[in-house]
């Protein structure tokens, strides 16, 4: 069925744009899914549409205890996590640096950066122990952003958090390169999900643009001049985590319609 057949995959942010696309692709490849997001009802709806083994646990990724519970659940069900995809995230309104709301900035750093650290702190010891005992390797894929490898005017706190995710990714990759765990980051830009749509809607509401003009404004710096699809990003996430991709670690891969090529 595919490289993921029989593998146990933990996915945060499962009911969001990339989360649903990743879940569908992994289910089609015969993976077993441990799905988490804020809303249990949405998780259950997602799982009902997937033809694979699923476990759904709602919770807030800012709570370190959630990650411990998720890893323990995977250990009990499958002997551990084969691939963890730390995908949950939030954006913030457009502000220049002096105007960034302090409470919002704290929240963005907590959800987009610290929660990835809490997740890896739960995932890595379990993955390492299993590797030591059985030789079975594992992989972590963190969702950073193009804003994690380049500055992002008007979303500076988000950009700072995502740069932090790239730093965590590279550091953990080097620490665990000989301990059976690959760690990579995917850095998308401008894919058509609720997160990007919220920015387009805000431009329509605040700047008097039509939806078409607002979208054209978003993609004006993208050589492909279009938004990406969630599926185009999801396939890169799967590739980064795939056991067939065994020599890649510590990378921050842009999926950006060519933005970083120019
Ligand atoms: N869409 C893009 O173009 C784009 C670009 C760069 C990076 N990203 C990153 O990709 C990831 C997924 O984004 P998306 O576009 O699918 O967004 P989305 O808004 O569609 O999905 C994000 C999901 O994360 C969940 N989430 C948010 N806060 C949470 C919390 N505290 N606890 C648990 N779950 C929480 C949400 O409920 C939602 O389901 C994010 O980390 C985002 O920053 C997206």
PDB file of C-alpha atoms and ligand atoms in Angstrom:
ATOM      1  CA  UNK A   1       0.000   0.000   0.000  1.00  0.00           C
ATOM      2  CA  UNK A   2       2.904   2.382   0.622  1.00  0.00           C
ATOM      3  CA  UNK A   3       5.878   3.274   2.799  1.00  0.00           C
ATOM      4  CA  UNK A   4       3.597   3.890   5.782  1.00  0.00           C
ATOM      5  CA  UNK A   5       1.811   0.540   5.786  1.00  0.00           C
ATOM      6  CA  UNK A   6       1.461  -0.616   9.393  1.00  0.00           C
ATOM      7  CA  UNK A   7       3.283   2.394  10.862  1.00  0.00           C
ATOM      8  CA  UNK A   8       1.861   4.271  13.863  1.00  0.00           C
ATOM      9  CA  UNK A   9       1.690   8.010  13.181  1.00  0.00           C
ATOM     10  CA  UNK A  10       0.945  10.707  15.771  1.00  0.00           C
ATOM     11  CA  UNK A  11      -0.486  13.890  14.201  1.00  0.00           C
ATOM     12  CA  UNK A  12      -1.256  17.177  15.982  1.00  0.00           C
ATOM     13  CA  UNK A  13      -3.534  19.792  14.442  1.00  0.00           C
ATOM     14  CA  UNK A  14      -5.287  16.857  12.783  1.00  0.00           C
ATOM     15  CA  UNK A  15      -8.560  18.582  11.892  1.00  0.00           C
ATOM     16  CA  UNK A  16      -6.931  21.608  10.230  1.00  0.00           C
ATOM     17  CA  UNK A  17      -6.126  22.049   6.554  1.00  0.00           C
ATOM     18  CA  UNK A  18      -2.842  20.123   6.414  1.00  0.00           C
ATOM     19  CA  UNK A  19      -3.976  17.724   9.134  1.00  0.00           C
ATOM     20  CA  UNK A  20      -6.939  16.446   7.143  1.00  0.00           C
ATOM     21  CA  UNK A  21      -4.879  16.117   3.949  1.00  0.00           C
ATOM     22  CA  UNK A  22      -2.117  14.236   5.808  1.00  0.00           C
ATOM     23  CA  UNK A  23      -4.680  11.970   7.523  1.00  0.00           C
ATOM     24  CA  UNK A  24      -6.300  11.045   4.205  1.00  0.00           C
ATOM     25  CA  UNK A  25      -2.980  10.280   2.533  1.00  0.00           C
ATOM     26  CA  UNK A  26      -1.694   8.241   5.476  1.00  0.00           C
ATOM     27  CA  UNK A  27      -4.938   6.277   5.715  1.00  0.00           C
ATOM     28  CA  UNK A  28      -4.672   5.471   1.996  1.00  0.00           C
ATOM     29  CA  UNK A  29      -1.158   4.129   2.665  1.00  0.00           C
ATOM     30  CA  UNK A  30      -2.335   1.867   5.479  1.00  0.00           C
ATOM     31  CA  UNK A  31      -0.906   3.777   8.449  1.00  0.00           C
ATOM     32  CA  UNK A  32      -2.427   3.682  11.959  1.00  0.00           C
ATOM     33  CA  UNK A  33      -3.290   7.166  13.173  1.00  0.00           C
ATOM     34  CA  UNK A  34      -3.236   8.812  16.595  1.00  0.00           C
ATOM     35  CA  UNK A  35      -5.016  12.097  15.920  1.00  0.00           C
ATOM     36  CA  UNK A  36      -5.154  15.090  18.238  1.00  0.00           C
ATOM     37  CA  UNK A  37      -6.603  18.599  18.047  1.00  0.00           C
ATOM     38  CA  UNK A  38      -8.680  20.868  20.275  1.00  0.00           C
ATOM     39  CA  UNK A  39     -12.154  19.531  19.456  1.00  0.00           C
ATOM     40  CA  UNK A  40     -13.095  15.873  20.099  1.00  0.00           C
ATOM     41  CA  UNK A  41     -16.203  16.084  17.877  1.00  0.00           C
ATOM     42  CA  UNK A  42     -14.195  17.241  14.867  1.00  0.00           C
ATOM     43  CA  UNK A  43     -11.614  14.517  15.488  1.00  0.00           C
ATOM     44  CA  UNK A  44     -14.326  11.861  15.615  1.00  0.00           C
ATOM     45  CA  UNK A  45     -15.868  13.192  12.380  1.00  0.00           C
ATOM     46  CA  UNK A  46     -12.466  13.027  10.685  1.00  0.00           C
ATOM     47  CA  UNK A  47     -11.800   9.510  11.942  1.00  0.00           C
ATOM     48  CA  UNK A  48     -15.204   8.275  10.718  1.00  0.00           C
ATOM     49  CA  UNK A  49     -14.179   9.151   7.156  1.00  0.00           C
ATOM     50  CA  UNK A  50     -10.837   7.338   7.325  1.00  0.00           C
ATOM     51  CA  UNK A  51     -10.489   3.676   6.416  1.00  0.00           C
ATOM     52  CA  UNK A  52      -7.699   2.865   8.841  1.00  0.00           C
ATOM     53  CA  UNK A  53      -7.115   2.255  12.548  1.00  0.00           C
ATOM     54  CA  UNK A  54      -7.512   5.558  14.401  1.00  0.00           C
ATOM     55  CA  UNK A  55      -7.296   6.787  17.982  1.00  0.00           C
ATOM     56  CA  UNK A  56      -8.552  10.316  18.677  1.00  0.00           C
ATOM     57  CA  UNK A  57      -7.580  12.290  21.778  1.00  0.00           C
ATOM     58  CA  UNK A  58      -8.547  15.945  22.107  1.00  0.00           C
ATOM     59  CA  UNK A  59      -6.318  18.373  23.983  1.00  0.00           C
ATOM     60  CA  UNK A  60      -4.271  21.535  23.952  1.00  0.00           C
ATOM     61  CA  UNK A  61      -0.729  21.140  22.603  1.00  0.00           C
ATOM     62  CA  UNK A  62       0.417  23.765  25.119  1.00  0.00           C
ATOM     63  CA  UNK A  63      -0.131  21.176  27.869  1.00  0.00           C
ATOM     64  CA  UNK A  64       2.975  18.965  28.227  1.00  0.00           C
ATOM     65  CA  UNK A  65       0.790  16.280  29.852  1.00  0.00           C
ATOM     66  CA  UNK A  66      -1.126  15.867  26.569  1.00  0.00           C
ATOM     67  CA  UNK A  67       2.056  14.818  24.783  1.00  0.00           C
ATOM     68  CA  UNK A  68       2.953  12.343  27.536  1.00  0.00           C
ATOM     69  CA  UNK A  69      -0.543  10.860  27.262  1.00  0.00           C
ATOM     70  CA  UNK A  70      -0.343  10.611  23.472  1.00  0.00           C
ATOM     71  CA  UNK A  71       3.005   8.827  23.552  1.00  0.00           C
ATOM     72  CA  UNK A  72       1.842   6.448  26.310  1.00  0.00           C
ATOM     73  CA  UNK A  73      -1.275   5.678  24.254  1.00  0.00           C
ATOM     74  CA  UNK A  74       0.845   4.856  21.191  1.00  0.00           C
ATOM     75  CA  UNK A  75       3.192   2.704  23.276  1.00  0.00           C
ATOM     76  CA  UNK A  76       0.255   0.729  24.689  1.00  0.00           C
ATOM     77  CA  UNK A  77      -1.488   0.367  21.318  1.00  0.00           C
ATOM     78  CA  UNK A  78       1.403  -0.111  18.906  1.00  0.00           C
ATOM     79  CA  UNK A  79       4.610  -0.330  20.899  1.00  0.00           C
ATOM     80  CA  UNK A  80       5.406   3.325  20.194  1.00  0.00           C
ATOM     81  CA  UNK A  81       5.256   6.151  17.672  1.00  0.00           C
ATOM     82  CA  UNK A  82       6.924   5.510  14.319  1.00  0.00           C
ATOM     83  CA  UNK A  83       6.368   9.016  12.937  1.00  0.00           C
ATOM     84  CA  UNK A  84       5.293  12.124  14.872  1.00  0.00           C
ATOM     85  CA  UNK A  85       4.001  15.100  12.900  1.00  0.00           C
ATOM     86  CA  UNK A  86       3.920  18.244  15.056  1.00  0.00           C
ATOM     87  CA  UNK A  87       1.582  20.316  12.922  1.00  0.00           C
ATOM     88  CA  UNK A  88      -0.765  22.301  15.217  1.00  0.00           C
ATOM     89  CA  UNK A  89      -0.279  26.035  14.921  1.00  0.00           C
ATOM     90  CA  UNK A  90      -1.839  29.466  14.963  1.00  0.00           C
ATOM     91  CA  UNK A  91      -1.152  32.740  13.177  1.00  0.00           C
ATOM     92  CA  UNK A  92      -1.739  36.312  14.378  1.00  0.00           C
ATOM     93  CA  UNK A  93      -3.127  39.518  12.860  1.00  0.00           C
ATOM     94  CA  UNK A  94      -0.880  41.766  10.789  1.00  0.00           C
ATOM     95  CA  UNK A  95       1.061  44.157  13.048  1.00  0.00           C
ATOM     96  CA  UNK A  96       4.354  45.998  12.697  1.00  0.00           C
ATOM     97  CA  UNK A  97       6.792  45.029  15.481  1.00  0.00           C
ATOM     98  CA  UNK A  98       5.951  47.953  17.815  1.00  0.00           C
ATOM     99  CA  UNK A  99       2.251  47.118  17.625  1.00  0.00           C
ATOM    100  CA  UNK A 100       2.432  43.375  18.307  1.00  0.00           C
ATOM    101  CA  UNK A 101       0.008  42.596  21.132  1.00  0.00           C
ATOM    102  CA  UNK A 102       2.000  41.134  24.001  1.00  0.00           C
ATOM    103  CA  UNK A 103      -0.570  38.563  25.093  1.00  0.00           C
ATOM    104  CA  UNK A 104      -1.049  37.376  21.520  1.00  0.00           C
ATOM    105  CA  UNK A 105       2.723  37.152  21.053  1.00  0.00           C
ATOM    106  CA  UNK A 106       3.019  35.009  24.210  1.00  0.00           C
ATOM    107  CA  UNK A 107       0.242  32.734  22.934  1.00  0.00           C
ATOM    108  CA  UNK A 108       1.822  32.380  19.492  1.00  0.00           C
ATOM    109  CA  UNK A 109       5.210  31.507  21.004  1.00  0.00           C
ATOM    110  CA  UNK A 110       3.501  29.018  23.297  1.00  0.00           C
ATOM    111  CA  UNK A 111       1.470  27.228  20.597  1.00  0.00           C
ATOM    112  CA  UNK A 112       3.874  27.498  17.668  1.00  0.00           C
ATOM    113  CA  UNK A 113       7.207  26.997  19.441  1.00  0.00           C
ATOM    114  CA  UNK A 114       7.042  25.765  23.033  1.00  0.00           C
ATOM    115  CA  UNK A 115       4.386  23.156  22.253  1.00  0.00           C
ATOM    116  CA  UNK A 116       6.726  21.639  19.648  1.00  0.00           C
ATOM    117  CA  UNK A 117       9.402  21.400  22.342  1.00  0.00           C
ATOM    118  CA  UNK A 118       6.946  19.802  24.792  1.00  0.00           C
ATOM    119  CA  UNK A 119       5.904  17.360  22.045  1.00  0.00           C
ATOM    120  CA  UNK A 120       9.473  16.330  21.238  1.00  0.00           C
ATOM    121  CA  UNK A 121      10.291  16.010  24.946  1.00  0.00           C
ATOM    122  CA  UNK A 122       7.611  13.321  25.173  1.00  0.00           C
ATOM    123  CA  UNK A 123       8.258  11.701  21.789  1.00  0.00           C
ATOM    124  CA  UNK A 124      12.063  11.436  21.725  1.00  0.00           C
ATOM    125  CA  UNK A 125      12.716   9.384  24.912  1.00  0.00           C
ATOM    126  CA  UNK A 126      10.120   6.814  23.843  1.00  0.00           C
ATOM    127  CA  UNK A 127      11.489   6.639  20.291  1.00  0.00           C
ATOM    128  CA  UNK A 128      15.066   6.387  21.552  1.00  0.00           C
ATOM    129  CA  UNK A 129      14.226   3.629  24.042  1.00  0.00           C
ATOM    130  CA  UNK A 130      12.500   1.571  21.362  1.00  0.00           C
ATOM    131  CA  UNK A 131      15.418   2.085  18.981  1.00  0.00           C
ATOM    132  CA  UNK A 132      17.834   0.909  21.671  1.00  0.00           C
ATOM    133  CA  UNK A 133      15.737  -2.151  22.409  1.00  0.00           C
ATOM    134  CA  UNK A 134      14.571  -3.141  18.913  1.00  0.00           C
ATOM    135  CA  UNK A 135      16.585  -1.153  16.362  1.00  0.00           C
ATOM    136  CA  UNK A 136      13.375   0.317  14.962  1.00  0.00           C
ATOM    137  CA  UNK A 137      13.949   3.888  13.729  1.00  0.00           C
ATOM    138  CA  UNK A 138      11.490   6.761  14.045  1.00  0.00           C
ATOM    139  CA  UNK A 139      10.991  10.210  12.553  1.00  0.00           C
ATOM    140  CA  UNK A 140       9.648  13.578  13.623  1.00  0.00           C
ATOM    141  CA  UNK A 141       8.292  16.165  11.188  1.00  0.00           C
ATOM    142  CA  UNK A 142       7.749  19.651  12.574  1.00  0.00           C
ATOM    143  CA  UNK A 143       5.628  22.188  10.728  1.00  0.00           C
ATOM    144  CA  UNK A 144       7.627  25.404  10.567  1.00  0.00           C
ATOM    145  CA  UNK A 145       6.969  27.890   7.765  1.00  0.00           C
ATOM    146  CA  UNK A 146       8.662  29.948   5.109  1.00  0.00           C
ATOM    147  CA  UNK A 147       8.417  32.520   7.918  1.00  0.00           C
ATOM    148  CA  UNK A 148      10.780  30.212   9.833  1.00  0.00           C
ATOM    149  CA  UNK A 149      13.622  30.565   7.311  1.00  0.00           C
ATOM    150  CA  UNK A 150      13.079  34.177   6.199  1.00  0.00           C
ATOM    151  CA  UNK A 151      11.683  37.295   7.813  1.00  0.00           C
ATOM    152  CA  UNK A 152       7.951  37.787   7.487  1.00  0.00           C
ATOM    153  CA  UNK A 153       6.880  41.434   7.631  1.00  0.00           C
ATOM    154  CA  UNK A 154       3.731  42.006   9.748  1.00  0.00           C
ATOM    155  CA  UNK A 155       3.784  38.527  11.317  1.00  0.00           C
ATOM    156  CA  UNK A 156       6.990  38.896  13.320  1.00  0.00           C
ATOM    157  CA  UNK A 157       5.983  36.924  16.427  1.00  0.00           C
ATOM    158  CA  UNK A 158       4.818  34.032  14.229  1.00  0.00           C
ATOM    159  CA  UNK A 159       8.065  34.269  12.261  1.00  0.00           C
ATOM    160  CA  UNK A 160      10.115  34.257  15.472  1.00  0.00           C
ATOM    161  CA  UNK A 161       8.268  31.167  16.720  1.00  0.00           C
ATOM    162  CA  UNK A 162       8.762  29.347  13.420  1.00  0.00           C
ATOM    163  CA  UNK A 163      12.488  30.252  13.318  1.00  0.00           C
ATOM    164  CA  UNK A 164      12.554  28.658  16.759  1.00  0.00           C
ATOM    165  CA  UNK A 165      10.967  25.494  15.386  1.00  0.00           C
ATOM    166  CA  UNK A 166      13.715  25.288  12.766  1.00  0.00           C
ATOM    167  CA  UNK A 167      16.311  25.704  15.524  1.00  0.00           C
ATOM    168  CA  UNK A 168      14.712  22.978  17.619  1.00  0.00           C
ATOM    169  CA  UNK A 169      14.530  20.712  14.580  1.00  0.00           C
ATOM    170  CA  UNK A 170      18.180  21.107  13.612  1.00  0.00           C
ATOM    171  CA  UNK A 171      19.381  20.735  17.205  1.00  0.00           C
ATOM    172  CA  UNK A 172      17.328  17.620  17.923  1.00  0.00           C
ATOM    173  CA  UNK A 173      18.350  16.123  14.570  1.00  0.00           C
ATOM    174  CA  UNK A 174      22.031  16.426  15.474  1.00  0.00           C
ATOM    175  CA  UNK A 175      21.472  15.111  19.012  1.00  0.00           C
ATOM    176  CA  UNK A 176      19.644  11.990  17.789  1.00  0.00           C
ATOM    177  CA  UNK A 177      21.257  11.310  14.398  1.00  0.00           C
ATOM    178  CA  UNK A 178      22.965   8.166  15.764  1.00  0.00           C
ATOM    179  CA  UNK A 179      20.066   7.236  18.007  1.00  0.00           C
ATOM    180  CA  UNK A 180      17.551   6.221  15.352  1.00  0.00           C
ATOM    181  CA  UNK A 181      15.504   9.412  15.151  1.00  0.00           C
ATOM    182  CA  UNK A 182      15.377  11.706  12.121  1.00  0.00           C
ATOM    183  CA  UNK A 183      13.970  15.207  12.685  1.00  0.00           C
ATOM    184  CA  UNK A 184      13.025  17.532   9.829  1.00  0.00           C
ATOM    185  CA  UNK A 185      10.920  20.639   9.335  1.00  0.00           C
ATOM    186  CA  UNK A 186       8.563  21.439   6.481  1.00  0.00           C
ATOM    187  CA  UNK A 187       8.323  25.137   5.679  1.00  0.00           C
ATOM    188  CA  UNK A 188       5.223  25.894   3.626  1.00  0.00           C
ATOM    189  CA  UNK A 189       4.032  29.249   2.366  1.00  0.00           C
ATOM    190  CA  UNK A 190       0.607  30.297   1.255  1.00  0.00           C
ATOM    191  CA  UNK A 191      -1.343  27.051   1.037  1.00  0.00           C
ATOM    192  CA  UNK A 192      -5.123  27.205   0.874  1.00  0.00           C
ATOM    193  CA  UNK A 193      -6.165  26.396   4.453  1.00  0.00           C
ATOM    194  CA  UNK A 194      -8.278  28.163   7.094  1.00  0.00           C
ATOM    195  CA  UNK A 195      -5.132  29.914   8.358  1.00  0.00           C
ATOM    196  CA  UNK A 196      -4.353  31.558   5.014  1.00  0.00           C
ATOM    197  CA  UNK A 197      -8.028  32.149   4.217  1.00  0.00           C
ATOM    198  CA  UNK A 198      -8.335  34.144   7.464  1.00  0.00           C
ATOM    199  CA  UNK A 199      -5.600  36.493   6.204  1.00  0.00           C
ATOM    200  CA  UNK A 200      -7.370  36.891   2.846  1.00  0.00           C
ATOM    201  CA  UNK A 201     -10.684  37.565   4.612  1.00  0.00           C
ATOM    202  CA  UNK A 202      -9.003  40.187   6.811  1.00  0.00           C
ATOM    203  CA  UNK A 203      -7.691  41.992   3.712  1.00  0.00           C
ATOM    204  CA  UNK A 204     -11.184  41.977   2.227  1.00  0.00           C
ATOM    205  CA  UNK A 205     -12.654  43.377   5.445  1.00  0.00           C
ATOM    206  CA  UNK A 206      -9.935  45.930   6.248  1.00  0.00           C
ATOM    207  CA  UNK A 207      -8.456  47.026   2.911  1.00  0.00           C
ATOM    208  CA  UNK A 208     -11.567  47.153   0.719  1.00  0.00           C
ATOM    209  CA  UNK A 209     -10.215  44.493  -1.669  1.00  0.00           C
ATOM    210  CA  UNK A 210     -12.318  41.907  -3.490  1.00  0.00           C
ATOM    211  CA  UNK A 211     -11.522  38.269  -2.545  1.00  0.00           C
ATOM    212  CA  UNK A 212      -9.779  37.853  -5.927  1.00  0.00           C
ATOM    213  CA  UNK A 213      -7.673  40.990  -5.382  1.00  0.00           C
ATOM    214  CA  UNK A 214      -6.818  39.923  -1.838  1.00  0.00           C
ATOM    215  CA  UNK A 215      -5.666  36.493  -3.030  1.00  0.00           C
ATOM    216  CA  UNK A 216      -3.672  38.041  -5.898  1.00  0.00           C
ATOM    217  CA  UNK A 217      -1.997  40.294  -3.315  1.00  0.00           C
ATOM    218  CA  UNK A 218      -1.015  37.265  -1.197  1.00  0.00           C
ATOM    219  CA  UNK A 219       0.575  35.435  -4.143  1.00  0.00           C
ATOM    220  CA  UNK A 220       2.201  38.456  -5.827  1.00  0.00           C
ATOM    221  CA  UNK A 221       5.669  37.346  -4.620  1.00  0.00           C
ATOM    222  CA  UNK A 222       5.138  33.666  -5.430  1.00  0.00           C
ATOM    223  CA  UNK A 223       6.762  32.714  -8.771  1.00  0.00           C
ATOM    224  CA  UNK A 224       3.934  30.208  -9.415  1.00  0.00           C
ATOM    225  CA  UNK A 225       1.421  33.039  -8.716  1.00  0.00           C
ATOM    226  CA  UNK A 226      -0.999  30.746  -6.903  1.00  0.00           C
ATOM    227  CA  UNK A 227      -1.711  29.300  -3.485  1.00  0.00           C
ATOM    228  CA  UNK A 228      -0.510  25.779  -2.780  1.00  0.00           C
ATOM    229  CA  UNK A 229      -2.996  23.036  -2.014  1.00  0.00           C
ATOM    230  CA  UNK A 230      -3.049  21.240   1.354  1.00  0.00           C
ATOM    231  CA  UNK A 231      -2.299  18.024  -0.555  1.00  0.00           C
ATOM    232  CA  UNK A 232       0.870  19.504  -2.093  1.00  0.00           C
ATOM    233  CA  UNK A 233       2.151  20.296   1.399  1.00  0.00           C
ATOM    234  CA  UNK A 234       0.918  16.995   2.837  1.00  0.00           C
ATOM    235  CA  UNK A 235       2.898  14.951   0.308  1.00  0.00           C
ATOM    236  CA  UNK A 236       6.071  16.753   1.442  1.00  0.00           C
ATOM    237  CA  UNK A 237       5.243  16.032   5.087  1.00  0.00           C
ATOM    238  CA  UNK A 238       4.816  12.333   4.266  1.00  0.00           C
ATOM    239  CA  UNK A 239       8.075  12.303   2.308  1.00  0.00           C
ATOM    240  CA  UNK A 240       9.969  13.898   5.206  1.00  0.00           C
ATOM    241  CA  UNK A 241       8.669  11.311   7.665  1.00  0.00           C
ATOM    242  CA  UNK A 242       8.872   8.290   5.375  1.00  0.00           C
ATOM    243  CA  UNK A 243      11.254   5.473   6.364  1.00  0.00           C
ATOM    244  CA  UNK A 244      12.317   5.437   2.697  1.00  0.00           C
ATOM    245  CA  UNK A 245      13.853   8.882   3.305  1.00  0.00           C
ATOM    246  CA  UNK A 246      16.340   7.473   5.815  1.00  0.00           C
ATOM    247  CA  UNK A 247      19.373   9.738   5.211  1.00  0.00           C
ATOM    248  CA  UNK A 248      17.598  13.116   5.521  1.00  0.00           C
ATOM    249  CA  UNK A 249      17.702  14.794   8.897  1.00  0.00           C
ATOM    250  CA  UNK A 250      17.991  18.332  10.259  1.00  0.00           C
ATOM    251  CA  UNK A 251      16.503  19.908   7.136  1.00  0.00           C
ATOM    252  CA  UNK A 252      14.060  22.784   6.773  1.00  0.00           C
ATOM    253  CA  UNK A 253      12.402  22.234   3.408  1.00  0.00           C
ATOM    254  CA  UNK A 254      10.459  25.067   1.759  1.00  0.00           C
ATOM    255  CA  UNK A 255       7.252  24.167  -0.061  1.00  0.00           C
ATOM    256  CA  UNK A 256       6.569  27.619  -1.402  1.00  0.00           C
ATOM    257  CA  UNK A 257       5.814  27.803  -5.123  1.00  0.00           C
ATOM    258  CA  UNK A 258       9.362  29.043  -5.705  1.00  0.00           C
ATOM    259  CA  UNK A 259       9.498  32.001  -3.285  1.00  0.00           C
ATOM    260  CA  UNK A 260      12.930  31.052  -1.936  1.00  0.00           C
ATOM    261  CA  UNK A 261      14.327  30.427  -5.428  1.00  0.00           C
ATOM    262  CA  UNK A 262      14.455  34.126  -6.300  1.00  0.00           C
TER     263      UNK A 262
HETATM  264  N1  LIG B   1      -1.373  27.229   5.437  1.00  0.00           N
HETATM  265  C1  LIG B   1      -0.166  27.692   5.185  1.00  0.00           C
HETATM  266  O1  LIG B   1       0.086  28.239   4.106  1.00  0.00           O
HETATM  267  C2  LIG B   1       0.949  27.534   6.184  1.00  0.00           C
HETATM  268  C3  LIG B   1       2.149  28.153   5.883  1.00  0.00           C
HETATM  269  C4  LIG B   1       3.204  27.990   6.758  1.00  0.00           C
HETATM  270  C5  LIG B   1       3.084  27.211   7.884  1.00  0.00           C
HETATM  271  N2  LIG B   1       1.896  26.621   8.166  1.00  0.00           N
HETATM  272  C6  LIG B   1       1.841  25.813   9.396  1.00  0.00           C
HETATM  273  O2  LIG B   1       1.252  24.559   9.129  1.00  0.00           O
HETATM  274  C7  LIG B   1       0.583  24.073  10.290  1.00  0.00           C
HETATM  275  C8  LIG B   1      -0.847  23.703   9.950  1.00  0.00           C
HETATM  276  O3  LIG B   1      -1.474  24.854   9.419  1.00  0.00           O
HETATM  277  P1  LIG B   1      -2.857  24.845   8.597  1.00  0.00           P
HETATM  278  O4  LIG B   1      -2.653  25.787   7.483  1.00  0.00           O
HETATM  279  O5  LIG B   1      -3.315  23.458   8.354  1.00  0.00           O
HETATM  280  O6  LIG B   1      -3.757  25.621   9.659  1.00  0.00           O
HETATM  281  P2  LIG B   1      -5.227  25.296  10.208  1.00  0.00           P
HETATM  282  O7  LIG B   1      -5.612  26.517  10.959  1.00  0.00           O
HETATM  283  O8  LIG B   1      -6.096  24.802   9.112  1.00  0.00           O
HETATM  284  O9  LIG B   1      -4.948  24.084  11.221  1.00  0.00           O
HETATM  285  C9  LIG B   1      -4.247  24.254  12.437  1.00  0.00           C
HETATM  286  C10 LIG B   1      -4.812  23.247  13.441  1.00  0.00           C
HETATM  287  O10 LIG B   1      -4.098  23.397  14.661  1.00  0.00           O
HETATM  288  C11 LIG B   1      -5.053  23.284  15.725  1.00  0.00           C
HETATM  289  N3  LIG B   1      -4.589  23.987  16.910  1.00  0.00           N
HETATM  290  C12 LIG B   1      -4.367  25.320  17.055  1.00  0.00           C
HETATM  291  N4  LIG B   1      -4.022  25.607  18.315  1.00  0.00           N
HETATM  292  C13 LIG B   1      -4.017  24.430  18.996  1.00  0.00           C
HETATM  293  C14 LIG B   1      -3.760  24.086  20.345  1.00  0.00           C
HETATM  294  N5  LIG B   1      -3.412  25.008  21.267  1.00  0.00           N
HETATM  295  N6  LIG B   1      -3.845  22.787  20.695  1.00  0.00           N
HETATM  296  C15 LIG B   1      -4.182  21.841  19.783  1.00  0.00           C
HETATM  297  N7  LIG B   1      -4.438  22.103  18.479  1.00  0.00           N
HETATM  298  C16 LIG B   1      -4.373  23.398  18.102  1.00  0.00           C
HETATM  299  C17 LIG B   1      -6.300  23.947  15.168  1.00  0.00           C
HETATM  300  O11 LIG B   1      -7.454  23.555  15.894  1.00  0.00           O
HETATM  301  C18 LIG B   1      -6.296  23.496  13.730  1.00  0.00           C
HETATM  302  O12 LIG B   1      -7.044  22.332  13.508  1.00  0.00           O
HETATM  303  C19 LIG B   1       0.679  25.213  11.330  1.00  0.00           C
HETATM  304  O13 LIG B   1       1.745  24.939  12.219  1.00  0.00           O
HETATM  305  C20 LIG B   1       0.994  26.430  10.485  1.00  0.00           C
HETATM  306  O14 LIG B   1       1.673  27.441  11.199  1.00  0.00           O
HETATM  307  C21 LIG B   1       0.814  26.788   7.353  1.00  0.00           C
END
